[in-house]
Amino acid sequence: MNRIEIDHITFGYDKSPLFQNLSAEIADGEFCALMGPNGSGKTTLLKCICGLLSFSSGDIRVNGKSIRDYETVELAKLVSYVPQRQDNVFDITVYDLVMMGLYPYQKKWQLPTMEDDAVVCEMLKRCNLTHLRSRLLRELSGGELQRSLIARAMAQQTPIMLLDEPLSNLDVSHRYEIMDILAGLNRQGVMVVIIMHDFPIAIEYATHALLVKDGVVLQHDVRDAVLTPENIRNCFNLGDGFEILANGHISKRRFCT
């Protein structure tokens, strides 16, 4: 049973708290849409969960064990992370990037095996990247790079996958293509936690939603209980000038004077 327990953690930059005593629990099998205004701490929270940032107090437990007690490779076999953007892109191919997802399972200086190659080729195929396997990362579009990062995380074969706005650089068809892939992984038992801003897609795919605002968890429950017009309006400070439909579509009312 996979679960993430966030237990009263506090984190801040330059002594300014981004969140204090934040708590939440994401249960096994959830496809959880993590949503909230910009600057509410969503990306920071994901980085804390996968060990990229250290919180000052409280604890985060993955499958009942504090992340502080995991060896890096051990945690990498449980939690994969897709960043919103890739900094310091190395001059490597798409194939080599996806192969990096298998590093936690490879011994030091070990060359990739035929089994490793088969995994990489499968993930390239599933993310529609086979034709780009030899393309250098610096030659990719933003959407192609984002799909490559998702393929790397899939190759990592973890039971928990964290994604930071993976749809931001994708066109409509690829957005749904990626969400279909993630939904398929979720049906196979992978916990998916995804930061996103597209309410209609979240309502269509997510099983649960977690709303955060100003470093505080406003609500975390099954999707339909959280992503209501009233909750969306309150979380994002949307006044009467906005119309929020039950399917998540938001439009600004036009007033005639």
Tab-separated table of C-alpha atoms in Angstrom:
chain	number	residue	atom	x	y	z
A	1	MET	CA	0.000	0.000	0.000
A	2	ASN	CA	1.528	3.276	-1.126
A	3	ARG	CA	0.843	6.457	0.809
A	4	ILE	CA	2.340	9.866	1.461
A	5	GLU	CA	1.921	11.401	4.906
A	6	ILE	CA	2.748	15.092	5.265
A	7	ASP	CA	2.911	15.763	8.984
A	8	HIS	CA	2.936	19.422	10.108
A	9	ILE	CA	5.862	20.492	7.951
A	10	THR	CA	7.223	24.026	7.858
A	11	PHE	CA	9.254	25.443	4.993
A	12	GLY	CA	10.375	28.897	3.988
A	13	TYR	CA	12.804	30.821	1.826
A	14	ASP	CA	15.091	33.376	3.486
A	15	LYS	CA	13.332	32.886	6.831
A	16	SER	CA	9.959	33.746	5.292
A	17	PRO	CA	7.596	30.785	5.831
A	18	LEU	CA	5.932	29.521	2.682
A	19	PHE	CA	3.856	27.135	4.756
A	20	GLN	CA	3.691	26.263	8.443
A	21	ASN	CA	2.399	23.070	10.037
A	22	LEU	CA	1.053	21.850	6.703
A	23	SER	CA	-0.479	18.384	6.851
A	24	ALA	CA	-2.103	16.077	4.313
A	25	GLU	CA	-2.244	12.395	3.485
A	26	ILE	CA	-2.399	11.029	-0.052
A	27	ALA	CA	-3.634	7.469	-0.076
A	28	ASP	CA	-2.892	4.456	-2.220
A	29	GLY	CA	-4.486	4.555	-5.655
A	30	GLU	CA	-5.139	8.287	-5.806
A	31	PHE	CA	-4.849	10.269	-9.019
A	32	CYS	CA	-4.569	13.554	-7.144
A	33	ALA	CA	-4.776	16.967	-8.805
A	34	LEU	CA	-2.769	19.430	-6.698
A	35	MET	CA	-4.229	22.847	-7.438
A	36	GLY	CA	-4.024	26.392	-6.131
A	37	PRO	CA	-2.969	29.947	-7.021
A	38	ASN	CA	0.571	30.740	-8.153
A	39	GLY	CA	2.914	31.042	-5.202
A	40	SER	CA	0.823	28.849	-2.921
A	41	GLY	CA	3.630	26.296	-2.425
A	42	LYS	CA	2.614	23.501	-4.792
A	43	THR	CA	6.000	23.016	-6.472
A	44	THR	CA	7.825	23.369	-3.160
A	45	LEU	CA	5.611	20.700	-1.630
A	46	LEU	CA	6.413	18.208	-4.397
A	47	LYS	CA	10.131	18.923	-4.042
A	48	CYS	CA	9.907	18.318	-0.296
A	49	ILE	CA	8.151	14.988	-0.856
A	50	CYS	CA	10.845	13.688	-3.205
A	51	GLY	CA	13.696	15.001	-1.065
A	52	LEU	CA	14.913	17.839	-3.281
A	53	LEU	CA	14.194	20.410	-0.560
A	54	SER	CA	14.608	20.083	3.199
A	55	PHE	CA	11.790	21.328	5.433
A	56	SER	CA	12.661	22.870	8.792
A	57	SER	CA	10.199	20.993	10.987
A	58	GLY	CA	7.624	18.238	10.840
A	59	ASP	CA	7.999	15.111	8.758
A	60	ILE	CA	7.080	13.521	5.456
A	61	ARG	CA	6.654	9.765	5.370
A	62	VAL	CA	6.489	7.593	2.268
A	63	ASN	CA	4.931	4.217	2.968
A	64	GLY	CA	5.304	4.803	6.705
A	65	LYS	CA	9.004	5.702	6.636
A	66	SER	CA	10.425	9.207	6.981
A	67	ILE	CA	12.042	10.419	3.795
A	68	ARG	CA	15.010	11.452	5.954
A	69	ASP	CA	15.650	7.768	6.623
A	70	TYR	CA	15.729	6.721	2.972
A	71	GLU	CA	18.909	6.370	0.981
A	72	THR	CA	18.700	8.424	-2.213
A	73	VAL	CA	18.581	5.385	-4.486
A	74	GLU	CA	16.022	3.684	-2.257
A	75	LEU	CA	13.689	6.684	-2.420
A	76	ALA	CA	14.240	6.954	-6.189
A	77	LYS	CA	12.775	3.470	-6.555
A	78	LEU	CA	9.589	4.646	-4.874
A	79	VAL	CA	9.088	8.235	-6.046
A	80	SER	CA	9.702	9.754	-9.477
A	81	TYR	CA	9.468	13.456	-10.223
A	82	VAL	CA	8.760	15.365	-13.424
A	83	PRO	CA	9.803	19.024	-13.066
A	84	GLN	CA	7.942	21.879	-14.676
A	85	ARG	CA	11.035	22.720	-16.646
A	86	GLN	CA	14.475	21.189	-17.074
A	87	ASP	CA	17.359	23.464	-16.146
A	88	ASN	CA	20.936	22.933	-17.314
A	89	VAL	CA	19.964	20.672	-20.197
A	90	PHE	CA	22.894	18.478	-21.144
A	91	ASP	CA	23.780	17.791	-24.742
A	92	ILE	CA	22.412	14.243	-24.726
A	93	THR	CA	19.802	12.451	-26.785
A	94	VAL	CA	16.208	11.738	-25.877
A	95	TYR	CA	17.102	8.053	-25.616
A	96	ASP	CA	19.881	8.782	-23.107
A	97	LEU	CA	17.593	11.005	-21.036
A	98	VAL	CA	14.955	8.294	-20.746
A	99	MET	CA	17.650	5.733	-19.912
A	100	MET	CA	18.520	7.899	-16.876
A	101	GLY	CA	15.248	6.747	-15.344
A	102	LEU	CA	16.788	3.301	-14.903
A	103	TYR	CA	19.857	4.512	-12.972
A	104	PRO	CA	18.437	3.526	-9.553
A	105	TYR	CA	18.410	-0.091	-10.718
A	106	GLN	CA	21.840	-0.159	-12.334
A	107	LYS	CA	25.098	-0.891	-10.597
A	108	LYS	CA	27.927	1.614	-10.754
A	109	TRP	CA	29.594	1.680	-14.179
A	110	GLN	CA	27.135	-0.924	-15.443
A	111	LEU	CA	26.287	-0.659	-19.129
A	112	PRO	CA	22.620	-0.768	-20.117
A	113	THR	CA	21.286	-4.253	-20.730
A	114	MET	CA	18.949	-5.492	-23.428
A	115	GLU	CA	16.178	-5.410	-20.811
A	116	ASP	CA	16.989	-1.738	-20.093
A	117	ASP	CA	16.845	-0.946	-23.791
A	118	ALA	CA	13.456	-2.642	-24.055
A	119	VAL	CA	12.078	-0.520	-21.195
A	120	VAL	CA	13.357	2.703	-22.759
A	121	CYS	CA	11.993	1.828	-26.186
A	122	GLU	CA	8.593	1.048	-24.662
A	123	MET	CA	8.430	4.384	-22.851
A	124	LEU	CA	9.518	6.252	-25.978
A	125	LYS	CA	6.723	4.535	-27.870
A	126	ARG	CA	4.098	5.263	-25.211
A	127	CYS	CA	5.037	8.963	-25.169
A	128	ASN	CA	5.173	9.188	-28.990
A	129	LEU	CA	8.907	9.900	-28.974
A	130	THR	CA	10.342	6.987	-30.944
A	131	HIS	CA	11.027	9.178	-33.964
A	132	LEU	CA	12.973	11.573	-31.706
A	133	ARG	CA	15.101	9.002	-29.886
A	134	SER	CA	18.367	10.292	-31.437
A	135	ARG	CA	17.465	13.986	-31.214
A	136	LEU	CA	19.562	16.147	-28.868
A	137	LEU	CA	17.629	17.765	-26.025
A	138	ARG	CA	18.654	21.277	-27.085
A	139	GLU	CA	16.959	20.623	-30.418
A	140	LEU	CA	13.573	19.805	-28.891
A	141	SER	CA	10.543	22.006	-28.586
A	142	GLY	CA	9.197	22.701	-25.116
A	143	GLY	CA	6.475	20.108	-25.542
A	144	GLU	CA	8.863	17.457	-26.850
A	145	LEU	CA	11.198	18.019	-23.905
A	146	GLN	CA	8.291	17.782	-21.466
A	147	ARG	CA	7.181	14.450	-22.941
A	148	SER	CA	10.778	13.221	-22.737
A	149	LEU	CA	10.897	14.052	-19.021
A	150	ILE	CA	7.645	12.163	-18.493
A	151	ALA	CA	9.069	9.167	-20.366
A	152	ARG	CA	12.127	9.256	-18.081
A	153	ALA	CA	9.893	9.177	-15.003
A	154	MET	CA	7.896	6.296	-16.459
A	155	ALA	CA	11.115	4.366	-17.097
A	156	GLN	CA	11.911	4.801	-13.393
A	157	GLN	CA	8.947	2.474	-12.738
A	158	THR	CA	8.045	3.887	-9.347
A	159	PRO	CA	4.750	3.272	-7.517
A	160	ILE	CA	4.477	7.029	-6.852
A	161	MET	CA	4.828	9.676	-9.568
A	162	LEU	CA	4.909	13.425	-8.902
A	163	LEU	CA	4.449	15.826	-11.828
A	164	ASP	CA	4.782	19.613	-11.799
A	165	GLU	CA	2.539	21.109	-14.488
A	166	PRO	CA	3.428	18.509	-17.123
A	167	LEU	CA	0.786	19.854	-19.515
A	168	SER	CA	2.036	23.428	-19.630
A	169	ASN	CA	4.032	23.107	-22.878
A	170	LEU	CA	1.795	20.628	-24.653
A	171	ASP	CA	-0.796	21.183	-27.356
A	172	VAL	CA	-4.337	19.896	-26.857
A	173	SER	CA	-3.868	16.474	-28.429
A	174	HIS	CA	-0.685	15.764	-26.475
A	175	ARG	CA	-2.297	16.941	-23.233
A	176	TYR	CA	-4.930	14.269	-23.532
A	177	GLU	CA	-2.384	11.746	-24.747
A	178	ILE	CA	-0.268	12.267	-21.613
A	179	MET	CA	-3.297	12.252	-19.314
A	180	ASP	CA	-4.437	8.967	-20.864
A	181	ILE	CA	-0.988	7.504	-20.162
A	182	LEU	CA	-1.053	8.714	-16.550
A	183	ALA	CA	-4.586	7.403	-16.076
A	184	GLY	CA	-3.453	4.029	-17.390
A	185	LEU	CA	-0.557	3.979	-14.921
A	186	ASN	CA	-2.963	4.904	-12.138
A	187	ARG	CA	-5.258	2.008	-13.045
A	188	GLN	CA	-2.197	-0.249	-12.764
A	189	GLY	CA	-1.645	0.933	-9.174
A	190	VAL	CA	0.630	3.967	-9.565
A	191	MET	CA	-0.206	6.911	-7.301
A	192	VAL	CA	-0.169	10.067	-9.417
A	193	VAL	CA	0.122	13.540	-7.879
A	194	ILE	CA	-0.012	16.232	-10.540
A	195	ILE	CA	0.100	20.008	-10.306
A	196	MET	CA	-2.253	21.459	-12.872
A	197	HIS	CA	-4.387	24.502	-13.625
A	198	ASP	CA	-6.809	23.022	-16.146
A	199	PHE	CA	-10.011	22.373	-14.189
A	200	PRO	CA	-11.951	20.568	-16.961
A	201	ILE	CA	-9.087	18.084	-17.485
A	202	ALA	CA	-8.684	17.642	-13.717
A	203	ILE	CA	-12.400	16.917	-13.358
A	204	GLU	CA	-12.221	14.449	-16.244
A	205	TYR	CA	-9.185	12.477	-15.040
A	206	ALA	CA	-8.410	12.981	-11.345
A	207	THR	CA	-9.921	10.771	-8.655
A	208	HIS	CA	-9.009	13.229	-5.887
A	209	ALA	CA	-8.069	16.887	-5.615
A	210	LEU	CA	-6.012	18.832	-3.087
A	211	LEU	CA	-6.502	22.587	-2.953
A	212	VAL	CA	-3.799	24.769	-1.383
A	213	LYS	CA	-3.758	28.503	-0.859
A	214	ASP	CA	-1.194	30.645	0.946
A	215	GLY	CA	0.606	27.539	2.185
A	216	VAL	CA	-2.537	26.027	3.710
A	217	VAL	CA	-4.471	22.942	2.618
A	218	LEU	CA	-8.017	24.158	2.026
A	219	GLN	CA	-9.499	20.805	1.123
A	220	HIS	CA	-8.429	17.303	0.099
A	221	ASP	CA	-11.058	14.768	-0.843
A	222	VAL	CA	-12.561	12.969	-3.799
A	223	ARG	CA	-12.584	15.137	-6.906
A	224	ASP	CA	-16.273	15.971	-7.057
A	225	ALA	CA	-16.319	17.098	-3.425
A	226	VAL	CA	-13.365	19.453	-3.917
A	227	LEU	CA	-13.600	20.876	-7.426
A	228	THR	CA	-16.944	22.580	-6.994
A	229	PRO	CA	-17.658	26.067	-8.362
A	230	GLU	CA	-17.795	27.425	-4.804
A	231	ASN	CA	-14.432	25.923	-3.781
A	232	ILE	CA	-12.749	27.066	-6.996
A	233	ARG	CA	-14.134	30.559	-6.541
A	234	ASN	CA	-12.898	30.769	-2.932
A	235	CYS	CA	-9.459	29.301	-3.630
A	236	PHE	CA	-8.695	31.590	-6.564
A	237	ASN	CA	-10.494	34.710	-5.312
A	238	LEU	CA	-12.822	34.815	-8.287
A	239	GLY	CA	-15.471	37.478	-7.884
A	240	ASP	CA	-18.923	37.785	-9.377
A	241	GLY	CA	-17.399	38.737	-12.713
A	242	PHE	CA	-16.519	35.087	-13.365
A	243	GLU	CA	-18.857	32.249	-14.216
A	244	ILE	CA	-17.749	28.774	-13.103
A	245	LEU	CA	-19.561	25.804	-14.622
A	246	ALA	CA	-19.875	22.378	-13.006
A	247	ASN	CA	-17.454	20.909	-15.564
A	248	GLY	CA	-14.748	23.355	-14.446
A	249	HIS	CA	-14.908	25.770	-17.366
A	250	ILE	CA	-14.406	29.386	-16.273
A	251	SER	CA	-15.438	32.405	-18.281
A	252	LYS	CA	-15.455	36.085	-17.535
A	253	ARG	CA	-18.834	37.690	-17.765
A	254	ARG	CA	-19.155	40.547	-20.231
A	255	PHE	CA	-21.186	43.437	-18.916
A	256	CYS	CA	-22.788	45.928	-21.260
A	257	THR	CA	-22.807	49.569	-20.181
